[in-house]
Amino acid sequence: KKLRAAKRRLEKSLAEAEAKVAAAEKSSAEAAERLEKAAEEKKAELRRAQKKLEKERAALAGASQTDKAAVDAEIDALRATVERVKRAGEEKHAKSLEKQAAMRAKLEAQEARIKELEAAVAAAEQAQLQKTPWWPRPPPDDEDDDEPPEEPPEEPPEERPARDDRRVRDDAPEPPPWRVVRDGIKERVFPDGKREVVYKNGTTKIVDQDSVVVNFANGDVKKTHSATGRVVYFYADARTTHTTDPVNQVEIFEFPNGQVERHKKDGSKDIRFPDGTRKFVDPDGRSQTRFPDGVVVSSSSASDPP
């Protein structure tokens, strides 16, 4: 959870950095446009001045050489002013490019950090899967009820299967008697074919034509749908539900904070966070995060060229 929280903070920081880069680029473009416009205005002013001076030169053809030198000096001063304005604009543009490069370097560092966190989360998930397998095993043809089902792993997540402990109505038929199987294990079979088994550790199993529901002693509940093979496992301590859907080839994890993850067989993921943020991960590792404010952050796979 801490890693995912860190990921979300880094992704938000990444989005803010990209917004700043976009704002800096826009500001730089506007500054360059203003400088170009100013330069054009100066050039137009210079052309007007040159035309004016040419008229004055024609009018002062008989004037002294001193007056002509003054006019030439004024023209040179105007040209020097235009050059200074042009150099100042180039310097501002260069500084803006340096700032953009620094912000992009920071953005790339944050992207690298996010990839490290994703790799760490993936490694932790893989290690947990290897330690406590979550994949449902198909029941054997001849199920042995003499031994209790394997205790569920303590680690974790669409529907939470309810414990089948419904009260018997007064007008309902009396339930069948219990039959002791062995060592405290007892079972009873209902007229409709439903079978209920109670193990000595407190675990119960209810089998009917639609599903198999196992209520573990620690509060965990596992429900297997007979027709589709869909398995819904609720982890009581973690308050997390893990659904395995072999028909649609998808796993669904529902966490107590409202986060929901859909993992497909091809490796793609659809993660919805409680704050409305949504993240899509492609099989090749590329991801796209959509924040509630409309900001979209995309990251490329490590195998993509820079």
PDB file of N, CA, C and O in Angstrom, residues 17-64:
ATOM      1  N   ALA A  17       4.770  18.342 -13.052  1.00  0.00           N
ATOM      2  CA  ALA A  17       5.992  18.731 -13.751  1.00  0.00           C
ATOM      3  C   ALA A  17       5.739  18.895 -15.235  1.00  0.00           C
ATOM      4  O   ALA A  17       6.224  19.834 -15.867  1.00  0.00           O
ATOM      5  N   GLU A  18       4.972  17.975 -15.820  1.00  0.00           N
ATOM      6  CA  GLU A  18       4.658  18.100 -17.246  1.00  0.00           C
ATOM      7  C   GLU A  18       3.841  19.351 -17.519  1.00  0.00           C
ATOM      8  O   GLU A  18       4.026  20.026 -18.529  1.00  0.00           O
ATOM      9  N   ALA A  19       2.911  19.681 -16.603  1.00  0.00           N
ATOM     10  CA  ALA A  19       2.131  20.905 -16.782  1.00  0.00           C
ATOM     11  C   ALA A  19       3.027  22.125 -16.733  1.00  0.00           C
ATOM     12  O   ALA A  19       2.870  23.063 -17.505  1.00  0.00           O
ATOM     13  N   LYS A  20       4.028  22.088 -15.805  1.00  0.00           N
ATOM     14  CA  LYS A  20       4.962  23.209 -15.731  1.00  0.00           C
ATOM     15  C   LYS A  20       5.805  23.315 -16.993  1.00  0.00           C
ATOM     16  O   LYS A  20       6.083  24.409 -17.475  1.00  0.00           O
ATOM     17  N   VAL A  21       6.240  22.143 -17.501  1.00  0.00           N
ATOM     18  CA  VAL A  21       7.022  22.154 -18.752  1.00  0.00           C
ATOM     19  C   VAL A  21       6.185  22.738 -19.878  1.00  0.00           C
ATOM     20  O   VAL A  21       6.656  23.557 -20.674  1.00  0.00           O
ATOM     21  N   ALA A  22       4.902  22.316 -19.958  1.00  0.00           N
ATOM     22  CA  ALA A  22       4.036  22.836 -21.014  1.00  0.00           C
ATOM     23  C   ALA A  22       3.856  24.338 -20.864  1.00  0.00           C
ATOM     24  O   ALA A  22       3.882  25.091 -21.836  1.00  0.00           O
ATOM     25  N   ALA A  23       3.688  24.802 -19.590  1.00  0.00           N
ATOM     26  CA  ALA A  23       3.524  26.237 -19.364  1.00  0.00           C
ATOM     27  C   ALA A  23       4.792  26.997 -19.752  1.00  0.00           C
ATOM     28  O   ALA A  23       4.740  28.076 -20.337  1.00  0.00           O
ATOM     29  N   ALA A  24       5.979  26.381 -19.396  1.00  0.00           N
ATOM     30  CA  ALA A  24       7.248  27.029 -19.749  1.00  0.00           C
ATOM     31  C   ALA A  24       7.417  27.101 -21.257  1.00  0.00           C
ATOM     32  O   ALA A  24       7.879  28.102 -21.801  1.00  0.00           O
ATOM     33  N   GLU A  25       7.057  25.993 -21.944  1.00  0.00           N
ATOM     34  CA  GLU A  25       7.159  26.001 -23.408  1.00  0.00           C
ATOM     35  C   GLU A  25       6.231  27.050 -24.005  1.00  0.00           C
ATOM     36  O   GLU A  25       6.603  27.764 -24.933  1.00  0.00           O
ATOM     37  N   LYS A  26       5.018  27.150 -23.473  1.00  0.00           N
ATOM     38  CA  LYS A  26       4.074  28.144 -23.972  1.00  0.00           C
ATOM     39  C   LYS A  26       4.596  29.547 -23.726  1.00  0.00           C
ATOM     40  O   LYS A  26       4.545  30.422 -24.585  1.00  0.00           O
ATOM     41  N   SER A  27       5.160  29.769 -22.482  1.00  0.00           N
ATOM     42  CA  SER A  27       5.707  31.080 -22.158  1.00  0.00           C
ATOM     43  C   SER A  27       6.874  31.422 -23.062  1.00  0.00           C
ATOM     44  O   SER A  27       7.025  32.542 -23.527  1.00  0.00           O
ATOM     45  N   SER A  28       7.750  30.405 -23.323  1.00  0.00           N
ATOM     46  CA  SER A  28       8.898  30.629 -24.198  1.00  0.00           C
ATOM     47  C   SER A  28       8.448  30.970 -25.608  1.00  0.00           C
ATOM     48  O   SER A  28       8.985  31.871 -26.254  1.00  0.00           O
ATOM     49  N   ALA A  29       7.418  30.248 -26.090  1.00  0.00           N
ATOM     50  CA  ALA A  29       6.915  30.519 -27.438  1.00  0.00           C
ATOM     51  C   ALA A  29       6.324  31.920 -27.511  1.00  0.00           C
ATOM     52  O   ALA A  29       6.545  32.656 -28.478  1.00  0.00           O
ATOM     53  N   GLU A  30       5.579  32.293 -26.452  1.00  0.00           N
ATOM     54  CA  GLU A  30       4.993  33.635 -26.459  1.00  0.00           C
ATOM     55  C   GLU A  30       6.072  34.705 -26.406  1.00  0.00           C
ATOM     56  O   GLU A  30       5.977  35.731 -27.088  1.00  0.00           O
ATOM     57  N   ALA A  31       7.138  34.453 -25.582  1.00  0.00           N
ATOM     58  CA  ALA A  31       8.230  35.427 -25.497  1.00  0.00           C
ATOM     59  C   ALA A  31       8.943  35.556 -26.840  1.00  0.00           C
ATOM     60  O   ALA A  31       9.277  36.657 -27.277  1.00  0.00           O
ATOM     61  N   ALA A  32       9.194  34.408 -27.481  1.00  0.00           N
ATOM     62  CA  ALA A  32       9.844  34.450 -28.787  1.00  0.00           C
ATOM     63  C   ALA A  32       8.990  35.192 -29.800  1.00  0.00           C
ATOM     64  O   ALA A  32       9.495  35.969 -30.616  1.00  0.00           O
ATOM     65  N   GLU A  33       7.662  34.962 -29.729  1.00  0.00           N
ATOM     66  CA  GLU A  33       6.752  35.639 -30.651  1.00  0.00           C
ATOM     67  C   GLU A  33       6.764  37.151 -30.404  1.00  0.00           C
ATOM     68  O   GLU A  33       6.787  37.950 -31.341  1.00  0.00           O
ATOM     69  N   ARG A  34       6.793  37.515 -29.084  1.00  0.00           N
ATOM     70  CA  ARG A  34       6.849  38.953 -28.791  1.00  0.00           C
ATOM     71  C   ARG A  34       8.158  39.567 -29.280  1.00  0.00           C
ATOM     72  O   ARG A  34       8.170  40.685 -29.800  1.00  0.00           O
ATOM     73  N   LEU A  35       9.279  38.830 -29.088  1.00  0.00           N
ATOM     74  CA  LEU A  35      10.567  39.349 -29.541  1.00  0.00           C
ATOM     75  C   LEU A  35      10.603  39.499 -31.053  1.00  0.00           C
ATOM     76  O   LEU A  35      11.118  40.489 -31.590  1.00  0.00           O
ATOM     77  N   GLU A  36      10.076  38.492 -31.755  1.00  0.00           N
ATOM     78  CA  GLU A  36      10.036  38.586 -33.214  1.00  0.00           C
ATOM     79  C   GLU A  36       9.175  39.763 -33.662  1.00  0.00           C
ATOM     80  O   GLU A  36       9.527  40.487 -34.600  1.00  0.00           O
ATOM     81  N   LYS A  37       8.040  39.947 -32.981  1.00  0.00           N
ATOM     82  CA  LYS A  37       7.175  41.065 -33.328  1.00  0.00           C
ATOM     83  C   LYS A  37       7.867  42.396 -33.073  1.00  0.00           C
ATOM     84  O   LYS A  37       7.783  43.335 -33.883  1.00  0.00           O
ATOM     85  N   ALA A  38       8.588  42.457 -31.907  1.00  0.00           N
ATOM     86  CA  ALA A  38       9.316  43.696 -31.600  1.00  0.00           C
ATOM     87  C   ALA A  38      10.404  43.959 -32.631  1.00  0.00           C
ATOM     88  O   ALA A  38      10.638  45.100 -33.045  1.00  0.00           O
ATOM     89  N   ALA A  39      11.099  42.857 -33.039  1.00  0.00           N
ATOM     90  CA  ALA A  39      12.153  43.029 -34.036  1.00  0.00           C
ATOM     91  C   ALA A  39      11.574  43.511 -35.364  1.00  0.00           C
ATOM     92  O   ALA A  39      12.155  44.386 -36.035  1.00  0.00           O
ATOM     93  N   GLU A  40      10.415  42.940 -35.735  1.00  0.00           N
ATOM     94  CA  GLU A  40       9.771  43.377 -36.974  1.00  0.00           C
ATOM     95  C   GLU A  40       9.365  44.842 -36.886  1.00  0.00           C
ATOM     96  O   GLU A  40       9.510  45.607 -37.847  1.00  0.00           O
ATOM     97  N   GLU A  41       8.850  45.218 -35.711  1.00  0.00           N
ATOM     98  CA  GLU A  41       8.470  46.624 -35.544  1.00  0.00           C
ATOM     99  C   GLU A  41       9.683  47.533 -35.638  1.00  0.00           C
ATOM    100  O   GLU A  41       9.631  48.604 -36.256  1.00  0.00           O
ATOM    101  N   LYS A  42      10.802  47.066 -35.012  1.00  0.00           N
ATOM    102  CA  LYS A  42      12.038  47.863 -35.101  1.00  0.00           C
ATOM    103  C   LYS A  42      12.527  47.960 -36.543  1.00  0.00           C
ATOM    104  O   LYS A  42      13.001  49.010 -36.995  1.00  0.00           O
ATOM    105  N   LYS A  43      12.447  46.810 -37.247  1.00  0.00           N
ATOM    106  CA  LYS A  43      12.867  46.845 -38.645  1.00  0.00           C
ATOM    107  C   LYS A  43      11.987  47.789 -39.467  1.00  0.00           C
ATOM    108  O   LYS A  43      12.492  48.551 -40.306  1.00  0.00           O
ATOM    109  N   ALA A  44      10.663  47.728 -39.218  1.00  0.00           N
ATOM    110  CA  ALA A  44       9.769  48.642 -39.927  1.00  0.00           C
ATOM    111  C   ALA A  44      10.091  50.091 -39.580  1.00  0.00           C
ATOM    112  O   ALA A  44      10.095  50.974 -40.452  1.00  0.00           O
ATOM    113  N   GLU A  45      10.375  50.313 -38.294  1.00  0.00           N
ATOM    114  CA  GLU A  45      10.739  51.671 -37.874  1.00  0.00           C
ATOM    115  C   GLU A  45      12.025  52.117 -38.541  1.00  0.00           C
ATOM    116  O   GLU A  45      12.166  53.274 -38.962  1.00  0.00           O
ATOM    117  N   LEU A  46      12.969  51.157 -38.620  1.00  0.00           N
ATOM    118  CA  LEU A  46      14.239  51.474 -39.285  1.00  0.00           C
ATOM    119  C   LEU A  46      14.022  51.788 -40.759  1.00  0.00           C
ATOM    120  O   LEU A  46      14.629  52.729 -41.302  1.00  0.00           O
ATOM    121  N   ARG A  47      13.160  50.998 -41.410  1.00  0.00           N
ATOM    122  CA  ARG A  47      12.891  51.274 -42.818  1.00  0.00           C
ATOM    123  C   ARG A  47      12.248  52.649 -43.003  1.00  0.00           C
ATOM    124  O   ARG A  47      12.581  53.388 -43.928  1.00  0.00           O
ATOM    125  N   ARG A  48      11.304  52.972 -42.093  1.00  0.00           N
ATOM    126  CA  ARG A  48      10.688  54.292 -42.179  1.00  0.00           C
ATOM    127  C   ARG A  48      11.709  55.395 -41.958  1.00  0.00           C
ATOM    128  O   ARG A  48      11.689  56.438 -42.637  1.00  0.00           O
ATOM    129  N   ALA A  49      12.602  55.125 -40.980  1.00  0.00           N
ATOM    130  CA  ALA A  49      13.636  56.134 -40.715  1.00  0.00           C
ATOM    131  C   ALA A  49      14.575  56.293 -41.909  1.00  0.00           C
ATOM    132  O   ALA A  49      14.996  57.411 -42.252  1.00  0.00           O
ATOM    133  N   GLN A  50      14.913  55.123 -42.509  1.00  0.00           N
ATOM    134  CA  GLN A  50      15.783  55.195 -43.680  1.00  0.00           C
ATOM    135  C   GLN A  50      15.129  55.975 -44.821  1.00  0.00           C
ATOM    136  O   GLN A  50      15.768  56.790 -45.494  1.00  0.00           O
ATOM    137  N   LYS A  51      13.823  55.720 -45.055  1.00  0.00           N
ATOM    138  CA  LYS A  51      13.120  56.464 -46.100  1.00  0.00           C
ATOM    139  C   LYS A  51      13.087  57.953 -45.777  1.00  0.00           C
ATOM    140  O   LYS A  51      13.282  58.820 -46.657  1.00  0.00           O
ATOM    141  N   LYS A  52      12.841  58.221 -44.490  1.00  0.00           N
ATOM    142  CA  LYS A  52      12.814  59.621 -44.076  1.00  0.00           C
ATOM    143  C   LYS A  52      14.161  60.286 -44.281  1.00  0.00           C
ATOM    144  O   LYS A  52      14.269  61.430 -44.770  1.00  0.00           O
ATOM    145  N   LEU A  53      15.221  59.515 -43.908  1.00  0.00           N
ATOM    146  CA  LEU A  53      16.564  60.074 -44.066  1.00  0.00           C
ATOM    147  C   LEU A  53      16.941  60.245 -45.526  1.00  0.00           C
ATOM    148  O   LEU A  53      17.643  61.202 -45.902  1.00  0.00           O
ATOM    149  N   GLU A  54      16.483  59.290 -46.333  1.00  0.00           N
ATOM    150  CA  GLU A  54      16.763  59.437 -47.769  1.00  0.00           C
ATOM    151  C   GLU A  54      16.097  60.690 -48.336  1.00  0.00           C
ATOM    152  O   GLU A  54      16.683  61.406 -49.168  1.00  0.00           O
ATOM    153  N   LYS A  55      14.854  60.960 -47.870  1.00  0.00           N
ATOM    154  CA  LYS A  55      14.188  62.184 -48.307  1.00  0.00           C
ATOM    155  C   LYS A  55      14.950  63.414 -47.822  1.00  0.00           C
ATOM    156  O   LYS A  55      15.115  64.410 -48.548  1.00  0.00           O
ATOM    157  N   GLU A  56      15.396  63.319 -46.554  1.00  0.00           N
ATOM    158  CA  GLU A  56      16.140  64.452 -46.021  1.00  0.00           C
ATOM    159  C   GLU A  56      17.472  64.632 -46.736  1.00  0.00           C
ATOM    160  O   GLU A  56      17.930  65.761 -46.957  1.00  0.00           O
ATOM    161  N   ARG A  57      18.089  63.481 -47.096  1.00  0.00           N
ATOM    162  CA  ARG A  57      19.339  63.582 -47.859  1.00  0.00           C
ATOM    163  C   ARG A  57      19.107  64.260 -49.205  1.00  0.00           C
ATOM    164  O   ARG A  57      19.921  65.083 -49.661  1.00  0.00           O
ATOM    165  N   ALA A  58      17.999  63.869 -49.843  1.00  0.00           N
ATOM    166  CA  ALA A  58      17.694  64.512 -51.124  1.00  0.00           C
ATOM    167  C   ALA A  58      17.449  66.002 -50.949  1.00  0.00           C
ATOM    168  O   ALA A  58      17.849  66.828 -51.783  1.00  0.00           O
ATOM    169  N   ALA A  59      16.740  66.333 -49.834  1.00  0.00           N
ATOM    170  CA  ALA A  59      16.463  67.753 -49.582  1.00  0.00           C
ATOM    171  C   ALA A  59      17.702  68.510 -49.172  1.00  0.00           C
ATOM    172  O   ALA A  59      17.833  69.718 -49.399  1.00  0.00           O
ATOM    173  N   LEU A  60      18.614  67.803 -48.533  1.00  0.00           N
ATOM    174  CA  LEU A  60      19.842  68.450 -48.036  1.00  0.00           C
ATOM    175  C   LEU A  60      21.050  68.061 -48.885  1.00  0.00           C
ATOM    176  O   LEU A  60      22.152  67.843 -48.373  1.00  0.00           O
ATOM    177  N   ALA A  61      20.799  67.897 -50.177  1.00  0.00           N
ATOM    178  CA  ALA A  61      21.907  67.517 -51.053  1.00  0.00           C
ATOM    179  C   ALA A  61      23.031  68.547 -51.010  1.00  0.00           C
ATOM    180  O   ALA A  61      24.219  68.216 -51.162  1.00  0.00           O
ATOM    181  N   GLY A  62      22.638  69.789 -50.806  1.00  0.00           N
ATOM    182  CA  GLY A  62      23.664  70.827 -50.763  1.00  0.00           C
ATOM    183  C   GLY A  62      24.132  71.150 -49.376  1.00  0.00           C
ATOM    184  O   GLY A  62      24.853  72.139 -49.181  1.00  0.00           O
ATOM    185  N   ALA A  63      23.683  70.351 -48.390  1.00  0.00           N
ATOM    186  CA  ALA A  63      24.084  70.639 -47.004  1.00  0.00           C
ATOM    187  C   ALA A  63      25.549  70.297 -46.795  1.00  0.00           C
ATOM    188  O   ALA A  63      26.179  69.601 -47.594  1.00  0.00           O
ATOM    189  N   SER A  64      26.035  70.655 -45.672  1.00  0.00           N
ATOM    190  CA  SER A  64      27.449  70.436 -45.358  1.00  0.00           C
ATOM    191  C   SER A  64      27.720  68.969 -45.032  1.00  0.00           C
ATOM    192  O   SER A  64      26.820  68.205 -44.702  1.00  0.00           O
TER     193      SER A  64
END
